[in-house]
Coordinates of C-alpha atoms and ligand atoms in Angstrom, one line a residue:
X605 CA 0.0 0.0 0.0
X606 CA 1.3 3.5 -1.0
X607 CA 2.2 5.4 2.1
X608 CA 0.5 8.7 2.5
X609 CA 1.3 11.7 4.7
X610 CA -1.9 11.3 6.8
X611 CA -1.6 7.6 7.6
X612 CA 0.1 8.0 11.0
X613 CA -2.0 10.8 12.2
X614 CA -5.0 11.3 14.5
X615 CA -7.8 13.6 13.7
X616 CA -10.1 15.7 15.8
X617 CA -13.5 17.3 14.7
X618 CA -14.3 20.7 16.1
X619 CA -17.8 22.0 16.0
X620 CA -16.7 25.7 16.1
X621 CA -20.1 27.1 17.3
X622 CA -19.7 25.0 20.5
X623 CA -16.0 25.0 21.0
X624 CA -14.9 28.1 22.8
X625 CA -16.2 31.7 22.8
X626 CA -13.7 34.4 23.3
X627 CA -15.8 37.5 22.7
X628 CA -18.7 36.8 24.9
X629 CA -21.4 36.4 22.2
X630 CA -22.3 32.9 23.3
X631 CA -21.0 31.5 20.1
X632 CA -17.6 29.7 19.7
X633 CA -15.1 31.3 17.5
X634 CA -11.8 30.9 15.6
X635 CA -9.8 32.7 18.3
X636 CA -11.2 30.1 20.7
X637 CA -9.8 27.4 18.3
X638 CA -6.5 29.1 18.1
X639 CA -6.1 29.3 21.8
X640 CA -6.7 25.5 22.2
X641 CA -4.2 24.3 19.6
X642 CA -1.7 23.5 22.3
X643 CA -4.4 21.5 24.2
X644 CA -5.0 19.5 21.1
X645 CA -1.4 19.0 20.3
X646 CA -0.8 17.8 23.9
X647 CA -3.6 15.3 23.4
X648 CA -1.8 13.9 20.4
X649 CA -4.1 15.4 17.6
X650 CA -2.5 16.2 14.2
X651 CA -5.4 16.9 12.0
X652 CA -8.3 19.2 12.8
X653 CA -11.6 19.1 10.9
X654 CA -13.6 22.3 11.3
X655 CA -17.4 22.0 10.7
X656 CA -18.5 24.8 8.5
X657 CA -17.2 28.2 9.3
X658 CA -18.4 29.9 6.0
X659 CA -20.8 32.7 5.8
X660 CA -24.2 31.3 6.5
X661 CA -27.6 32.1 7.8
X662 CA -27.3 29.1 10.0
X663 CA -30.6 27.4 9.3
X664 CA -28.7 24.1 9.4
X665 CA -25.7 25.3 11.5
X666 CA -23.6 26.5 8.7
X667 CA -24.4 23.6 6.3
X668 CA -26.2 26.2 4.4
X669 CA -23.5 28.3 2.8
X670 CA -24.2 31.8 1.4
X671 CA -20.6 32.7 0.5
X672 CA -18.0 30.1 0.0
X673 CA -15.2 32.7 0.2
X674 CA -16.1 34.3 3.4
X675 CA -15.9 33.3 7.1
X676 CA -19.0 33.7 9.2
X677 CA -18.8 36.9 11.2
X678 CA -19.9 34.9 14.2
X679 CA -16.6 33.0 14.0
X680 CA -14.3 35.7 13.1
X681 CA -12.4 37.0 10.1
X682 CA -10.3 35.7 7.2
X683 CA -7.3 37.1 8.9
X684 CA -8.0 35.1 11.9
X685 CA -8.5 32.0 9.8
X686 CA -5.1 32.6 8.1
X687 CA -3.6 33.0 11.6
X688 CA -5.2 29.6 12.5
X689 CA -3.5 28.1 9.4
X690 CA -0.2 29.6 10.4
X691 CA -0.4 28.6 14.0
X692 CA -1.3 25.1 13.2
X693 CA 1.5 24.8 10.6
X694 CA 4.0 25.9 13.4
X695 CA 2.8 23.0 15.5
X696 CA 2.9 20.5 12.5
X697 CA -0.8 20.3 12.6
X698 CA -3.2 20.2 9.6
X699 CA -6.6 21.9 9.1
X700 CA -9.6 20.5 7.1
X701 CA -12.6 22.4 6.3
X702 CA -16.1 21.0 5.5
X703 CA -16.9 21.0 1.8
X704 CA -20.6 21.4 1.4
X705 CA -21.3 21.4 -2.4
X706 CA -24.4 19.3 -2.7
X707 CA -26.4 22.4 -1.8
X708 CA -25.8 26.0 -0.8
X709 CA -28.1 28.5 1.0
X710 CA -31.0 30.3 -0.4
X711 CA -29.0 33.5 0.4
X712 CA -26.2 32.6 -1.9
X713 CA -25.9 35.0 -4.8
X714 CA -26.3 32.2 -7.3
X715 CA -29.8 31.4 -5.9
X716 CA -30.8 35.0 -5.6
X717 CA -30.0 35.4 -9.3
X718 CA -31.8 32.2 -10.2
X719 CA -35.0 33.4 -8.4
X720 CA -34.7 36.8 -10.2
X721 CA -34.7 35.0 -13.6
X722 CA -36.1 31.6 -13.3
X723 CA -35.3 30.9 -17.1
X724 CA -31.8 32.4 -16.9
X725 CA -28.4 31.2 -16.6
X726 CA -28.3 30.8 -12.7
X727 CA -31.5 28.8 -12.7
X728 CA -29.4 26.1 -14.3
X729 CA -27.1 26.2 -11.3
X730 CA -30.0 24.5 -9.5
X731 CA -32.8 22.1 -10.3
X732 CA -35.7 24.2 -11.4
X733 CA -38.4 22.0 -12.9
X734 CA -42.0 22.3 -13.7
X735 CA -44.5 20.3 -11.7
X736 CA -46.8 17.5 -12.9
X737 CA -50.6 18.1 -13.0
X738 CA -50.4 20.8 -10.3
X739 CA -48.1 18.8 -8.2
X740 CA -44.4 18.9 -7.5
X741 CA -42.3 16.9 -10.1
X742 CA -42.1 13.8 -7.7
X743 CA -43.1 12.6 -4.4
X744 CA -39.9 12.5 -2.5
X745 CA -39.5 13.6 1.2
X746 CA -36.4 15.6 2.1
X747 CA -34.1 14.4 4.8
X748 CA -35.5 17.1 7.1
X749 CA -39.2 16.4 6.4
X750 CA -41.7 17.6 3.8
X751 CA -41.5 17.6 -0.1
X752 CA -38.0 18.0 -1.6
X753 CA -39.8 20.6 -4.0
X754 CA -40.4 24.2 -3.2
X755 CA -42.3 26.5 -5.5
X756 CA -40.2 29.1 -7.2
X757 CA -42.1 32.4 -6.6
X758 CA -43.7 34.0 -9.6
X759 CA -43.1 31.0 -11.9
X760 CA -44.6 27.6 -12.5
X761 CA -41.5 25.8 -11.4
X762 CA -40.2 24.3 -8.3
X763 CA -36.7 24.0 -7.0
X764 CA -35.1 20.9 -5.4
X765 CA -33.8 20.6 -2.0
X766 CA -32.9 17.2 -0.4
X767 CA -32.2 18.8 3.0
X768 CA -34.2 21.9 4.1
X769 CA -35.9 24.4 1.9
X770 CA -33.3 26.8 2.7
X771 CA -30.6 24.5 1.2
X772 CA -31.2 24.3 -2.6
X773 CA -29.4 21.4 -4.4
X774 CA -26.7 22.5 -6.8
X775 CA -26.9 21.1 -10.3
X776 CA -23.7 19.2 -10.9
X777 CA -24.9 18.2 -14.4
X778 CA -24.0 21.9 -15.4
X779 CA -20.3 22.3 -16.2
X780 CA -20.4 25.8 -15.3
X781 CA -21.4 25.0 -11.7
X782 CA -18.6 22.3 -11.5
X783 CA -16.1 24.8 -12.7
X784 CA -17.1 27.2 -9.9
X785 CA -16.8 24.3 -7.3
X786 CA -13.3 23.5 -8.5
X787 CA -12.2 27.0 -8.5
X788 CA -13.4 27.5 -4.9
X789 CA -11.8 24.2 -3.7
X790 CA -8.5 25.1 -5.3
X791 CA -8.6 28.6 -3.7
X792 CA -8.8 27.1 -0.3
X793 CA -6.2 24.4 -1.0
X794 CA -3.8 27.0 -2.4
X795 CA -4.2 28.9 0.9
X796 CA -2.7 26.0 2.8
X797 CA -5.6 23.9 3.8
X798 CA -4.7 20.3 4.1
X799 CA -8.0 19.0 2.8
X800 CA -11.7 18.5 3.3
X801 CA -14.3 16.6 5.0
X802 CA -16.8 16.2 2.3
X803 CA -20.5 16.7 3.1
X804 CA -23.4 14.6 1.8
X805 CA -21.5 13.9 -1.4
X806 CA -23.5 10.8 -2.5
X807 CA -26.4 13.1 -3.2
X808 CA -24.9 15.1 -6.0
X809 CA -26.1 12.7 -8.7
X810 CA -29.8 12.8 -9.2
X811 CA -32.3 10.6 -11.1
X812 CA -33.2 13.3 -13.7
X813 CA -36.5 11.5 -14.5
X814 CA -37.6 12.4 -11.0
X815 CA -39.7 9.3 -10.7
X816 CA -42.7 8.8 -8.3
X817 CA -42.0 6.2 -5.6
X818 CA -44.1 4.0 -3.6
X819 CA -44.9 6.2 -0.5
X820 CA -43.5 4.9 2.8
X821 CA -45.5 7.2 5.1
X822 CA -49.1 8.7 5.5
X823 CA -47.8 12.0 3.9
X824 CA -47.8 10.1 0.6
X825 CA -44.0 10.8 0.2
X826 CA -41.0 8.4 0.0
X827 CA -37.7 9.3 1.6
X828 CA -35.3 10.8 -0.9
X829 CA -32.3 8.7 -0.3
X830 CA -34.1 5.7 -1.9
X831 CA -33.6 7.3 -5.4
X832 CA -30.0 8.2 -4.5
X833 CA -29.2 4.6 -3.5
X834 CA -31.0 2.8 -6.4
X835 CA -29.5 5.3 -8.9
X836 CA -25.9 4.8 -7.7
X837 CA -26.5 1.0 -7.9
X838 CA -28.0 1.1 -11.3
X839 CA -25.7 3.7 -12.8
X840 CA -22.5 4.1 -10.8
X841 CA -20.8 5.8 -13.8
X842 CA -23.1 8.8 -13.2
X843 CA -21.5 9.8 -9.8
X844 CA -18.2 8.4 -11.0
X845 CA -17.8 11.1 -13.6
X846 CA -18.3 13.8 -11.1
X847 CA -16.2 12.5 -8.3
X848 CA -13.3 11.7 -10.6
X849 CA -13.3 15.0 -12.1
X850 CA -13.5 16.7 -8.7
X851 CA -10.5 14.7 -7.6
X852 CA -8.4 15.2 -10.7
X853 CA -9.0 18.9 -10.9
X854 CA -8.6 19.7 -7.2
X855 CA -7.5 17.2 -4.6
X856 CA -5.0 15.3 -6.4
X857 CA -2.7 18.1 -7.5
X858 CA -2.6 19.3 -3.9
X859 CA -2.2 15.8 -2.3
X860 CA -5.1 16.7 -0.1
X861 CA -6.7 14.5 2.5
X862 CA -10.3 14.0 1.7
X863 CA -12.7 12.3 4.1
X864 CA -16.1 11.7 2.6
X865 CA -19.5 11.3 4.2
X866 CA -20.8 8.4 2.2
X867 CA -23.1 6.0 3.6
X868 CA -23.8 2.4 2.7
X869 CA -20.8 1.8 0.3
X870 CA -20.5 -1.9 -0.3
X871 CA -17.4 -3.9 -0.8
X872 CA -17.6 -4.0 -4.6
X873 CA -17.7 -0.2 -4.7
X874 CA -15.3 0.5 -1.9
X875 CA -12.1 0.4 -4.0
X876 CA -13.5 3.1 -6.2
X877 CA -14.0 5.3 -3.2
X878 CA -10.9 4.6 -1.1
X879 CA -8.7 2.3 -3.1
X880 CA -5.2 3.4 -4.3
X881 CA -6.8 5.7 -7.0
X882 CA -10.1 6.1 -5.2
X883 CA -12.1 9.3 -5.4
X884 CA -11.2 10.1 -1.7
X885 CA -8.5 9.4 0.8
X886 CA -10.9 7.8 3.1
X887 CA -14.6 7.6 4.1
X888 CA -16.2 7.5 7.6
X889 CA -17.2 4.2 8.8
X890 CA -20.9 4.7 9.5
X891 CA -21.6 1.0 10.0
X892 CA -22.6 1.4 13.6
X893 CA -24.7 4.5 12.9
X894 CA -26.7 2.8 10.0
X895 CA -27.3 -0.3 12.1
X896 CA -29.6 1.7 14.4
X897 CA -31.5 3.7 11.8
X898 CA -35.2 3.6 12.4
X899 CA -37.4 2.6 9.5
X900 CA -39.6 5.7 9.8
X901 CA -37.6 7.9 12.1
X902 CA -35.9 8.2 15.4
X903 CA -38.9 6.9 17.2
X904 CA -38.7 3.4 15.8
X905 CA -35.0 2.9 16.1
X906 CA -34.3 -0.8 16.7
X907 CA -32.5 -2.0 19.8
X908 CA -29.3 -3.8 19.3
X909 CA -26.9 -5.9 21.2
X910 CA -23.1 -5.6 21.9
X911 CA -22.5 -8.5 19.6
X912 CA -24.3 -6.8 16.7
X913 CA -22.5 -3.7 17.1
X914 CA -19.2 -5.5 17.3
X915 CA -20.0 -7.4 14.2
X916 CA -20.8 -4.2 12.2
X917 CA -17.5 -2.6 13.1
X918 CA -15.6 -5.7 12.6
X919 CA -17.2 -6.3 9.2
X920 CA -16.3 -2.8 8.2
X921 CA -12.7 -3.5 9.2
X922 CA -12.6 -6.5 7.2
X923 CA -14.1 -5.0 4.2
X924 CA -11.5 -2.1 4.0
X925 CA -8.6 -4.6 4.5
X926 CA -6.5 -4.7 1.4
X927 CA -8.4 -1.9 -0.2
X928 CA -7.8 1.3 1.9
X929 CA -8.4 3.1 5.3
X930 CA -11.8 3.9 6.9
X931 CA -12.1 6.8 9.1
X932 CA -13.1 5.5 12.4
X933 CA -15.5 7.4 14.8
X934 CA -17.7 6.9 17.8
X935 CA -19.7 10.0 17.3
X936 CA -19.9 13.3 15.4
X937 CA -22.0 16.4 15.2
X938 CA -24.9 14.5 13.6
X939 CA -25.2 11.8 16.3
X940 CA -25.9 11.5 19.9
X941 CA -22.8 11.0 22.1
X942 CA -21.2 7.6 21.5
X943 CA -20.8 6.7 25.2
X944 CA -24.5 7.2 25.8
X945 CA -25.5 5.4 22.7
X946 CA -23.2 2.4 22.4
X947 CA -22.2 1.6 25.9
X948 CA -24.7 -0.6 27.8
X949 CA -26.2 1.2 30.7
X950 CA -24.0 -0.6 33.2
X951 CA -20.9 0.4 31.4
X952 CA -21.7 4.1 31.2
X953 CA -18.9 5.2 33.5
X954 CA -15.2 6.2 33.2
X955 CA -14.0 2.6 32.7
X956 CA -16.5 2.1 29.9
X957 CA -15.5 5.3 28.2
X958 CA -11.9 4.2 28.2
X959 CA -12.9 0.8 26.9
X960 CA -14.8 2.2 23.9
X961 CA -12.0 4.6 23.1
X962 CA -9.4 1.8 23.1
X963 CA -11.6 -0.3 20.8
X964 CA -12.1 2.5 18.4
X965 CA -8.7 4.2 18.3
X966 CA -6.7 1.0 17.7
X967 CA -8.8 -0.1 14.7
X968 CA -7.0 0.0 11.3
X969 CA -7.9 3.5 9.7
X970 CA -7.7 7.1 10.6
X971 CA -9.1 7.7 14.1
X972 CA -11.4 10.8 14.5
X973 CA -12.2 12.1 17.9
X974 CA -15.2 14.4 18.2
X975 CA -14.8 17.4 20.6
X976 CA -15.5 16.5 24.2
X977 CA -15.2 12.7 23.5
X978 CA -11.8 12.8 25.0
X979 CA -13.3 13.8 28.3
X980 CA -16.2 11.5 28.0
X981 CA -19.1 14.0 27.3
X982 CA -22.5 12.3 27.4
X983 CA -25.9 13.1 26.0
X984 CA -27.5 16.1 27.7
X985 CA -30.8 16.6 29.6
X986 CA -33.6 17.9 27.7
X987 CA -37.1 18.8 29.2
X988 CA -38.9 20.4 26.4
X989 CA -38.8 20.4 22.5
X990 CA -38.3 24.1 22.6
X991 CA -34.8 23.5 24.2
X992 CA -33.6 22.1 21.0
X993 CA -32.1 24.2 18.3
X994 CA -31.5 21.5 15.6
X995 CA -33.8 21.5 12.6
X996 CA -33.6 17.8 12.3
X997 CA -34.6 17.2 15.9
X998 CA -37.7 19.4 15.5
X999 CA -38.6 17.4 12.4
X1000 CA -38.1 14.1 14.1
X1001 CA -40.3 15.3 16.9
X1002 CA -43.1 16.0 14.5
X1003 CA -42.5 12.7 12.7
X1004 CA -43.0 10.9 16.0
X1005 CA -46.1 12.9 17.0
X1006 CA -47.6 12.4 13.6
X1007 CA -47.1 8.7 14.0
X1008 CA -49.3 8.9 17.1
X1009 CA -46.6 9.1 19.9
X1010 CA -47.3 11.3 23.0
X1011 CA -45.2 14.4 23.7
X1012 CA -43.2 12.4 26.2
X1013 CA -42.6 9.5 23.8
X1014 CA -41.5 11.7 21.1
X1015 CA -39.2 13.7 23.5
X1016 CA -37.7 10.4 24.5
X1017 CA -36.7 9.7 21.0
X1018 CA -35.2 13.2 20.8
X1019 CA -33.4 12.8 24.1
X1020 CA -31.8 9.7 22.8
X1021 CA -31.0 10.7 19.2
X1022 CA -30.9 14.4 18.9
X1023 CA -27.8 15.9 17.1
X1024 CA -27.8 18.6 19.8
X1025 CA -26.5 16.1 22.2
X1026 CA -23.2 16.4 20.5
X1027 CA -23.5 20.2 20.0
X1028 CA -23.9 21.4 23.6
X1029 CA -20.9 23.6 24.5
X1030 CA -17.5 22.0 25.2
X1031 CA -16.9 21.5 28.9
X1032 CA -13.7 23.3 29.7
X1033 CA -14.0 24.0 33.5
X1034 CA -16.4 23.5 36.4
X1035 CA -17.0 27.2 36.6
X1036 CA -20.0 29.1 35.1
X1037 CA -20.9 27.9 31.6
X1038 CA -18.1 25.4 31.8
X1039 CA -15.7 28.2 30.8
X1040 CA -17.2 28.1 27.3
X1041 CA -18.5 31.6 27.4
X1042 CA -18.8 34.8 29.5
X1043 CA -22.1 35.4 27.7
X1044 CA -25.2 33.4 27.2
X1045 CA -24.4 30.2 25.4
X1046 CA -26.3 29.7 22.2
X1047 CA -27.4 26.2 23.2
X1048 CA -28.0 25.0 26.8
X1049 CA -25.0 23.4 28.5
X1050 CA -25.0 19.8 29.6
X1051 CA -25.4 20.3 33.5
X1052 CA -22.9 17.6 34.1
X1053 CA -20.1 19.9 33.2
X1054 CA -19.5 20.4 37.0
X1055 CA -18.3 16.8 37.0
X1056 CA -17.1 16.3 33.4
X1057 CA -14.7 19.0 32.3
X1058 CA -11.1 19.5 30.9
X1059 CA -9.8 21.4 33.9
X1060 CA -10.6 18.7 36.5
X1061 CA -9.4 15.9 34.3
X1062 CA -6.2 17.5 33.5
X1063 CA -5.3 17.2 37.2
X1064 CA -6.5 13.6 37.6
X1065 CA -4.0 11.0 36.4
X1066 CA -6.8 8.5 36.0
X1067 CA -9.1 10.7 34.1
X1068 CA -10.6 9.8 30.7
X1069 CA -8.7 12.6 29.2
X1070 CA -5.3 11.3 30.5
X1071 CA -6.3 7.9 29.3
X1072 CA -6.9 9.2 25.8
X1073 CA -3.5 10.9 25.8
X1074 CA -1.8 7.6 26.8
X1075 CA -3.8 5.6 24.2
X1076 CA -2.9 8.1 21.4
X1077 CA 0.7 8.0 22.5
X1078 CA 0.6 4.2 22.4
X1079 CA -0.9 4.2 18.9
X1080 CA 2.0 6.5 17.8
X1081 CA 4.8 4.9 19.8
X1082 CA 7.6 4.1 17.5
X1083 CA 7.8 0.5 18.5
X1084 CA 4.1 -0.2 17.6
X1085 CA 3.0 2.5 15.3
X1086 CA 3.6 0.4 12.1
X1087 CA 1.3 -2.4 13.4
X1088 CA -1.3 0.0 14.4
X1089 CA -1.3 1.8 11.2
X1090 CA -0.6 -1.0 8.6
X1091 CA -1.2 -4.2 10.6
X1092 CA -3.8 -6.7 9.7
X1093 CA -7.1 -6.7 11.6
X1094 CA -8.4 -10.0 12.7
X1095 CA -11.4 -11.0 15.0
X1096 CA -10.3 -12.8 18.3
X1097 CA -12.3 -14.8 20.8
X1098 CA -15.1 -15.1 18.4
X1099 CA -17.2 -17.4 20.5
X1100 CA -17.1 -15.0 23.5
X1101 CA -20.4 -13.1 23.5
X1102 CA -20.0 -9.5 24.7
X1103 CA -16.3 -9.7 24.5
X1104 CA -15.0 -7.3 21.9
X1105 CA -11.5 -8.7 20.9
X1106 CA -9.4 -8.3 17.9
X1107 CA -5.8 -8.3 16.9
X1108 CA -3.5 -6.2 14.7
X1109 CA -0.4 -7.9 13.3
X1110 CA 2.5 -6.9 11.1
X1111 CA 5.6 -9.0 10.4
X1112 CA 6.8 -10.3 13.7
X1113 CA 4.5 -8.3 15.9
X1114 CA 1.0 -9.1 17.2
X1115 CA -1.2 -7.0 19.4
X1116 CA -4.4 -8.2 20.9
X1117 CA -7.1 -5.9 22.1
X1118 CA -9.7 -7.4 24.5
X1119 CA -12.6 -5.6 26.0
X1120 CA -15.3 -6.9 28.4
X1121 CA -18.5 -5.2 27.4
X1122 CA -20.4 -7.6 29.7
X1123 CA -21.8 -6.4 33.0
X1124 CA -20.2 -9.3 34.9
X1125 CA -16.7 -10.7 35.4
X1126 CA -15.6 -13.0 32.5
X1127 CA -12.9 -15.6 32.3
X1128 CA -10.8 -15.2 29.3
X1129 CA -8.3 -17.6 27.8
X1130 CA -5.8 -16.5 25.2
X1131 CA -4.0 -19.0 23.3
X1132 CA -0.8 -17.2 22.8
X1133 CA 2.1 -16.3 25.2
X1134 CA 2.0 -12.9 26.6
X1135 CA 4.8 -10.6 26.1
X1136 CA 3.5 -7.3 27.6
X1137 CA 0.6 -5.4 28.7
X1138 CA 0.7 -2.2 26.6
X1139 CA -2.4 -0.4 28.1
X1140 CA -5.3 -1.1 30.3
X1141 CA -8.1 1.0 31.8
X1142 CA -7.7 -0.6 35.2
X1143 CA -4.6 -0.3 37.2
X1144 CA -4.4 -4.0 37.8
X1145 CA -1.6 -6.3 36.9
X1146 CA -2.2 -9.7 35.5
X1147 CA -0.3 -12.5 37.1
X1148 CA 2.5 -13.0 34.6
X1149 CA 3.4 -16.4 35.9
X1150 CA 0.3 -17.8 34.2
X1151 CA 1.5 -16.5 31.0
X1152 CA 3.9 -19.2 29.8
X1153 CA 4.1 -20.8 26.4
X1154 CA 0.7 -22.5 26.7
X1155 CA -1.3 -19.2 26.6
X1156 CA -2.8 -17.2 29.5
X1157 CA -6.0 -17.1 31.4
X1158 CA -7.4 -14.4 33.5
X1159 CA -10.6 -12.9 34.9
X1160 CA -11.8 -9.6 33.4
X1161 CA -13.8 -7.1 35.4
X1162 CA -16.8 -5.5 33.7
X1163 CA -15.8 -2.8 31.4
X1164 CA -12.1 -3.7 31.6
X1165 CA -10.0 -3.5 28.4
X1166 CA -6.4 -4.8 27.9
X1167 CA -4.1 -4.4 25.0
X1168 CA -1.4 -7.0 24.9
X1169 CA 1.6 -7.7 22.8
X1170 CA 1.9 -11.5 22.4
X1171 CA 4.7 -13.7 21.0
X1172 CA 4.4 -14.6 17.4
Ligands
GLC1415 C1 -24.3 16.3 6.5 C2 -24.0 17.1 7.8 C3 -25.2 17.5 8.5 C4 -26.0 18.4 7.6 C5 -26.3 17.7 6.2 C6 -26.7 18.7 5.3 O1 -25.1 15.1 6.8 O2 -23.1 16.3 8.5 O3 -24.9 18.2 9.7 O4 -27.2 18.7 8.3 O5 -25.2 17.1 5.7 O6 -25.6 19.6 4.9

């Protein structure tokens, strides 16, 4: 496998609005990010992905961009952004921005011009289509609820939006639009950006027939990703053309790191995406997230077992083997907190948080940590739907109510799955507003900041934060890093339910990770001879005497994790 500059790195996602506010307006800013570069460096982070910081009306928290060449005033200025690039470079750190080019904002000048002249040049930057028999062109439902079509004022046309109506979809079929996108991407890369996280990219190719689908709800609509999926299956050349061109014209000449948000890519397509000459450097592994997708919404999300969760992640690891690297996460800004979602209730404590961190960070691939994950931030407390800010949460609340659920039941779904769980302000200290702001925070803090915060954890050698530092240091240690980066992945202890175990091997080195996700002690027997314990979340020593050539046995406490080097 060809070596790339980013293979040995650890990445961290910043949600700028909630990271650190330095001017008292209750909104995080670039100065806040700059002031915490040393904190991130010390954690072991090399690459920072910033969720969108472009100019935006913030209908979807910056994923609705009104000017691709400007920084949102809320976050700061272009000079401050340049300073961030410079300060990051000084520390050998790399900055990725979010590339949101499936859609823009209705406040973007292209869209304004399109509305002014629905027959003109800019209308063709979007999908402006006539309806059918007084109805919109098709019956698709947008990701955030309602039809994907919105009437264009003073015309008999509609415009397409797969997300909110404030996020009109860009027409990638139009070469002029594509040229504008490439120009913009190159402009940022020329500035010194290391690459992009690429938003919602599978949506850029549409079925231009705009077919009617069998409704999947009482609203008579069918969720839009069904056309996207079947289209990409039927006609992969469609999106292939766009993605290849994008790469050739922008990313490739800059040797940029690109991390795509692409769901449900199967093994046969994976090499096109992340193989040696793939469209992207890597894509996020969303296998755990998609396993728990409800059929109709958050309210009917299926339960899952530890073994199912493990199997999803392990299958993704196996799928990428020999092809490329996945980007591994336990959470992001679109998901609830991973420790609240994936850890069994009995394991939702510091031991459990360190355990899931170990499993995730030592996988093969590029590890991403989401802000606050390193201190074990959890889902927040929500009493009322009005406390949420997220557009998707509001929609999902309505979906649940429309399906006949009570306020309390609908709220329960939102408590568990709201994206705002991950968007509450970063918890820096135990003082007022967790040290996030001296003003009024834009989103209610998680009240547990008095217990879970950076300041307290920095002082506590056993904290989740200090464990993350050790874990990252282990991943990067000269003696082991080749194995953690390039070593093979293999399932271990497959018959042991609720034990999450795998190994990483390269040449004459083998490392085994064993985590007890069970709520009780478990006897474990490993058929190899133990060389060394590399890390564990308990400060307990295993009796080495048992670890002779015949293998070794030991009893694991609930939520305990060990990383062993064994003889090969
Ligand atoms: C992606 C983003 C999400 C956003 C959506 C529309 O899924 O991660 O936050 O709402 O795209 O841009």
